[in-house]
Short mmCIF file of C-alpha atoms and ligand atoms in Angstrom, two decimals:
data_model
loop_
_atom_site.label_atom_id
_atom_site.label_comp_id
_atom_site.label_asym_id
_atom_site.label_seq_id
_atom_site.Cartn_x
_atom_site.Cartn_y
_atom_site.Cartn_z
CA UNK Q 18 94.10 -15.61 123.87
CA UNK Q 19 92.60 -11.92 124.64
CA UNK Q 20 89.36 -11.42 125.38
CA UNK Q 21 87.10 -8.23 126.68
CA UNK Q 22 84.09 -8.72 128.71
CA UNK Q 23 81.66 -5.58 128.62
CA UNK Q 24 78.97 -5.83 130.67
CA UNK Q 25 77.24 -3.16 133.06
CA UNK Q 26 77.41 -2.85 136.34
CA UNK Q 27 75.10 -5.62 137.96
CA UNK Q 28 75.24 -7.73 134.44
CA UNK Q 29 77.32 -10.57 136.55
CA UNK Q 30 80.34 -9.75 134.68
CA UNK Q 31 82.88 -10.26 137.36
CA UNK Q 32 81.25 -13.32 138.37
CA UNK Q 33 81.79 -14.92 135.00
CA UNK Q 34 84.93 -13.20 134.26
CA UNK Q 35 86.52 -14.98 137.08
CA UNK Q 36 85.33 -18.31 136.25
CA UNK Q 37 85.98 -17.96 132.16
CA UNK Q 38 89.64 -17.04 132.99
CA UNK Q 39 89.86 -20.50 135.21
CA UNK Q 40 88.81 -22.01 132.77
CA UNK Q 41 90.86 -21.13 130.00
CA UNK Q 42 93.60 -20.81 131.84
CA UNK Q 43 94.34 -16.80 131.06
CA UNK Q 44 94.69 -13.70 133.62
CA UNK Q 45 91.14 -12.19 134.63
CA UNK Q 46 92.43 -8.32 135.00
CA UNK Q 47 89.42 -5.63 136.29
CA UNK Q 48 90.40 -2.22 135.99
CA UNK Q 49 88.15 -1.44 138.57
CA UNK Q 50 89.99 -4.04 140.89
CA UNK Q 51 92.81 -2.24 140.19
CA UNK Q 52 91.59 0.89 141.14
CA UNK Q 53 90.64 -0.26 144.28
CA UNK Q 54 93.77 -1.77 144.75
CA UNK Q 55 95.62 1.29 144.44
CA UNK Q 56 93.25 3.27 146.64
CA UNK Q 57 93.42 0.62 150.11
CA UNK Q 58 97.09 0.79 149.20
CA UNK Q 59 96.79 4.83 149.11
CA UNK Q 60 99.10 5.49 146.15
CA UNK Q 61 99.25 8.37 144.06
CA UNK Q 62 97.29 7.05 141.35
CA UNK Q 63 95.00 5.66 143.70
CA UNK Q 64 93.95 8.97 145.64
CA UNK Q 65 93.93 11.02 142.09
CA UNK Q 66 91.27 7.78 141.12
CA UNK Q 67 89.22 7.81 144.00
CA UNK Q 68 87.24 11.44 143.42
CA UNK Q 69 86.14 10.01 140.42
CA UNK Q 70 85.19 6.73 141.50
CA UNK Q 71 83.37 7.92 144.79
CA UNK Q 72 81.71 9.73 142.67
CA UNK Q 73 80.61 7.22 140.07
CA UNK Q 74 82.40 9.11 136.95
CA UNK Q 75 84.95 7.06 134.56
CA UNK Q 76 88.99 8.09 135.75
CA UNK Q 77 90.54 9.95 132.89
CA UNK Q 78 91.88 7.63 130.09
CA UNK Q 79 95.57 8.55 130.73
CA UNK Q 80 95.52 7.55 133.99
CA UNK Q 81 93.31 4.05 133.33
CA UNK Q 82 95.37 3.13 130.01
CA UNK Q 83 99.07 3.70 131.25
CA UNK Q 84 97.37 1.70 134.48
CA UNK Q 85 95.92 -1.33 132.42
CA UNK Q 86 98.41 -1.89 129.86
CA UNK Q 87 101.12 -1.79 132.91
CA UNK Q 88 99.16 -4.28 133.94
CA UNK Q 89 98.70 -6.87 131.30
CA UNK Q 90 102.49 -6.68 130.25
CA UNK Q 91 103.45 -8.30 133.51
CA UNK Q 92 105.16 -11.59 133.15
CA UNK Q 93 101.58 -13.74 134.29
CA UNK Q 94 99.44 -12.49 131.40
CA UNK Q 95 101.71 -13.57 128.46
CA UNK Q 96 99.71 -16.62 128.13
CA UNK Q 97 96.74 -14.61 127.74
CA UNK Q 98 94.27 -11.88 129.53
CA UNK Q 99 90.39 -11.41 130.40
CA UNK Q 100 89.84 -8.03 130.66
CA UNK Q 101 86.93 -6.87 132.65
CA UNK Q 102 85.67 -2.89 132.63
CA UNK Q 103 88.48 -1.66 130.44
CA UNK Q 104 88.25 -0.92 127.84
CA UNK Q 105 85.41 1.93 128.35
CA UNK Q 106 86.07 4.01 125.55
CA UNK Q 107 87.38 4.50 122.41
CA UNK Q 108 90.32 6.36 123.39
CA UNK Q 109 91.29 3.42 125.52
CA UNK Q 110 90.46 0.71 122.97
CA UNK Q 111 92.51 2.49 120.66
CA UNK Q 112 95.64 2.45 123.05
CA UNK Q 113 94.85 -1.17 124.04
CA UNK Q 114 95.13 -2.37 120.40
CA UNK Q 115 98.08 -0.20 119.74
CA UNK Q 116 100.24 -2.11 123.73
CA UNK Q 117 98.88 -4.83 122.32
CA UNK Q 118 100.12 -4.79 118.51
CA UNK Q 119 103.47 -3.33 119.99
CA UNK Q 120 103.93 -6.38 121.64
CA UNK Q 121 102.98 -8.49 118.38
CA UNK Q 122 99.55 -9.64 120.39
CA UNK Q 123 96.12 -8.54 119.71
CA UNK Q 124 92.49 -8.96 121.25
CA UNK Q 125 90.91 -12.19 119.64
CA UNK Q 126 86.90 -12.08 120.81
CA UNK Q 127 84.99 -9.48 122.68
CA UNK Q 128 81.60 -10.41 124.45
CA UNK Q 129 79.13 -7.88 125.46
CA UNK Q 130 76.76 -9.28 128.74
CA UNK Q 131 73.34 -8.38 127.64
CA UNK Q 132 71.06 -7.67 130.58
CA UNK Q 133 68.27 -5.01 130.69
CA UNK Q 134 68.54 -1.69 132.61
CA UNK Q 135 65.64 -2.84 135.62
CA UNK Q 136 67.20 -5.79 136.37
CA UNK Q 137 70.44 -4.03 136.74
CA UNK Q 138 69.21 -1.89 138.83
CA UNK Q 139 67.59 -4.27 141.46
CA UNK Q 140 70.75 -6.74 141.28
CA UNK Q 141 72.87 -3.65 142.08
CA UNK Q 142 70.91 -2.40 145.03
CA UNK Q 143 71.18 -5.87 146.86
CA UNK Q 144 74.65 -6.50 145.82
CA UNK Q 145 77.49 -6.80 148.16
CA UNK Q 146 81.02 -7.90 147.90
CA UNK Q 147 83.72 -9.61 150.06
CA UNK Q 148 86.70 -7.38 151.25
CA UNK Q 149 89.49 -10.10 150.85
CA UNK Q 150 88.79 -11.36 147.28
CA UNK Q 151 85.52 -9.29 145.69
CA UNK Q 152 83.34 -12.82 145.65
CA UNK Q 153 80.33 -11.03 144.87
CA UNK Q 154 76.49 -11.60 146.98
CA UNK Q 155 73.25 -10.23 146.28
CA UNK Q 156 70.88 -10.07 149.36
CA UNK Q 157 67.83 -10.86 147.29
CA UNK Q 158 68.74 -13.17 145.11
CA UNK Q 159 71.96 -15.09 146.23
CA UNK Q 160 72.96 -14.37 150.03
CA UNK Q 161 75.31 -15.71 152.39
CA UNK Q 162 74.69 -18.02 154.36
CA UNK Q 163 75.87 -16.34 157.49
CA UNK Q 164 74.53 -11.85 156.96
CA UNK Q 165 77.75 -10.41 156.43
CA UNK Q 166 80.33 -12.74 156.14
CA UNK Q 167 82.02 -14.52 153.10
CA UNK Q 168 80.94 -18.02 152.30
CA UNK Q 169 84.15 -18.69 150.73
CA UNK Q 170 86.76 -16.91 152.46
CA UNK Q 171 85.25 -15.35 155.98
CA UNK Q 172 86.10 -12.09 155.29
CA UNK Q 173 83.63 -9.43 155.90
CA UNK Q 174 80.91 -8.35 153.34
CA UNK Q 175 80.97 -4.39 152.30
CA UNK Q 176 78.19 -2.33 149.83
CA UNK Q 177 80.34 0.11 147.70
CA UNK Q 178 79.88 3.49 147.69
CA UNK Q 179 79.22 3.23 144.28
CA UNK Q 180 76.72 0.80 144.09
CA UNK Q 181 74.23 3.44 146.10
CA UNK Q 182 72.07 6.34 145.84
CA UNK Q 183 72.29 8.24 142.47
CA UNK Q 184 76.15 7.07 141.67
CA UNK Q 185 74.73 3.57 140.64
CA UNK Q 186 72.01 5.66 137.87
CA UNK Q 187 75.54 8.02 136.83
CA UNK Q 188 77.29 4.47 135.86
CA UNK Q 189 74.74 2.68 133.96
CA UNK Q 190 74.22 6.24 132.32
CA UNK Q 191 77.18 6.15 131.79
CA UNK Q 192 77.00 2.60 130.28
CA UNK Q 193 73.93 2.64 128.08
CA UNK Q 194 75.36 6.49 126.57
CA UNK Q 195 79.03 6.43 126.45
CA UNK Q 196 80.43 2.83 126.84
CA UNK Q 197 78.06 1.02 124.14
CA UNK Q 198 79.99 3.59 121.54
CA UNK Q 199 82.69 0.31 121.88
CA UNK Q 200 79.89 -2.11 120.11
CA UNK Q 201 80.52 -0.10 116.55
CA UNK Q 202 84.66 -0.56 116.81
CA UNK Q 203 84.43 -4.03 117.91
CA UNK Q 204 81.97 -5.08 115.31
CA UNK Q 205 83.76 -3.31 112.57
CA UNK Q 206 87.08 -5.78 113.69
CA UNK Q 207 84.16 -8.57 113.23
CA UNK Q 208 85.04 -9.44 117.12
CA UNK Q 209 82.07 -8.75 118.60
CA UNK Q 210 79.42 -11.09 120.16
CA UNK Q 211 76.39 -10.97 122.10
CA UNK Q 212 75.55 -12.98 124.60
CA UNK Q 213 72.32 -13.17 127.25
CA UNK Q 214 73.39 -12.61 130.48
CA UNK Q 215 69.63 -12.53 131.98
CA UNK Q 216 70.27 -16.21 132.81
CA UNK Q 217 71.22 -18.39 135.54
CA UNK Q 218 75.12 -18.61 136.39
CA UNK Q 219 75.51 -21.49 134.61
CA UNK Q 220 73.53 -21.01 131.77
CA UNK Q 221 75.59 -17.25 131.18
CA UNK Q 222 78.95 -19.35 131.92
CA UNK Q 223 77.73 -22.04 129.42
CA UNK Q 224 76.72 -19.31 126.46
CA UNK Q 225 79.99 -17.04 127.00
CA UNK Q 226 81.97 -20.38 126.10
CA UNK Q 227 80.40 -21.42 123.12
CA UNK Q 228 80.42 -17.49 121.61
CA UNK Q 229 84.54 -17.57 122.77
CA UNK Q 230 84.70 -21.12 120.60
CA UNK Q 231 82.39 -19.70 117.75
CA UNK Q 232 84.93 -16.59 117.88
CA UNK Q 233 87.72 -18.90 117.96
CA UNK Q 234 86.30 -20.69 114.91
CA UNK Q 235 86.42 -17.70 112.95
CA UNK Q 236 90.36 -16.73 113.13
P1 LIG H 24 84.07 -1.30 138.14
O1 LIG H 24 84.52 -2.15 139.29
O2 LIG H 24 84.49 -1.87 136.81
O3 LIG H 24 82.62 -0.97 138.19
O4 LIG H 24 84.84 0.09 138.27
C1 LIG H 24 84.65 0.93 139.38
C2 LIG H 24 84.97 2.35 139.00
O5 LIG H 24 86.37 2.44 138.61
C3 LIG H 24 84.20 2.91 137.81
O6 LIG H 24 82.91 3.41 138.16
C4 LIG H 24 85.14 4.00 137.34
O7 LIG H 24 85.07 5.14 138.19
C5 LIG H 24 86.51 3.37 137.54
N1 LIG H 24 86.93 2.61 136.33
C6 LIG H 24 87.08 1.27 136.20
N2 LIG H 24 87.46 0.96 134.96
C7 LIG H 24 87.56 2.11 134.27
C8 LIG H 24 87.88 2.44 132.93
N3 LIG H 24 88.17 1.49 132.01
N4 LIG H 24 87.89 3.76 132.58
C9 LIG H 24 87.61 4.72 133.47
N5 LIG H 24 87.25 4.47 134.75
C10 LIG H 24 87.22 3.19 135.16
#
């Protein structure tokens, strides 16, 4: 099974990306993980990515397509792939269906994280993530419990330069004006659902499953 999670920035979409693709048993693949991948590794693709990323702007489709569909046509994800923050645009959804249908697959259910622009804003101001596995913290609302260090792992705790100053109102600009453009193509594949991710953890986790059943229901 293939499913897209859109969410904005702050809308706890990694959070429950990583614990939907546990539990169904499929890859959990973040574009933006793979970005950051590529730039602590300093590749080519990784330094031509990182002037757009420092400065909060979307990497050209070329480069995040041919990077993403790379991706998901590793051995790992044949059984099945969450993708989180790709696609962003139409140009990308477009190639994605067109990897996908080349390898006789396609996307079954896509599930757009509802949460309103001022409480993205606040979660993304506290927010801070671990360097060895992005487990994701929020000094207001859901801290460590020792400042600074991972609660699972150890590792230390980092802000991104992306989640500050005037880059964090460029992405969910970018969000609310150029990514929601995906709503009309997914809905007119009748794969589109809305869920409420201004919820409790569990209570997002619980409505994301029932939408991917409902989905699943309807092939
Ligand atoms: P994210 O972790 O999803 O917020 O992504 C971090 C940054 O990586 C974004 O602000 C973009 O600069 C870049 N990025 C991630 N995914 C994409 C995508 N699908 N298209 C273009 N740029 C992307």
């Amino acid at each position: 099974m293939n499913i897209i999670l859109i969410g904005a920035q702050g809308s706890g979409k990694g959070t429950q990306a990583q614990r939907l693709a546990a539990s169904l048993g499929i890859r959990h693949v973040a574009s933006g993980d793979l970005f950051r991948k590529a730039i602590d590794e300093g590749t080519e693709l990784g330094q031509k990515a990182k002037t757009y990323i420092d400065q909060g702007k979307l990497v050209p489709d070329n480069l995040t397509v041919s990077m993403v569909l790379g991706r998901i046509s590793e051995p790992d994800c044949a059984s099945g792939v969450l993708l989180d923050g790709f696609p962003r645009t139409i140009v990308q959804a477009q190639a994605l269906d067109e990897g996908l249908g080349r390898a006789g697959q396609r996307i079954d259910c896509v599930l757009y994280l509802e949460v309103p622009r001022n409480v993205l804003l606040k979660r993304l101001s506290g927010r801070y993530i671990c360097k060895a596995n992005q487990h994701v913290y929020n000094i207001n609302t859901r801290p460590p419990k020792v400042p600074g260090i991972c609660d699972l792992d150890g590792s230390e705790l980092y802000q991104r330069s992306d989640d500050r100053g005037e880059a964090v109102q460029k992405r969910l600009d970018i969000f609310f004006n150029e990514t929601v453009h995906l709503f009309d193509y997914y809905a007119n594949q009748g794969k589109l659902a809305a869920v409420n991710g201004n919820q409790g953890i569990e209570e997002v986790a619980g409505s994301l499953l029932k939408a991917i059943n409902d989905c699943r229901e309807d092939v």
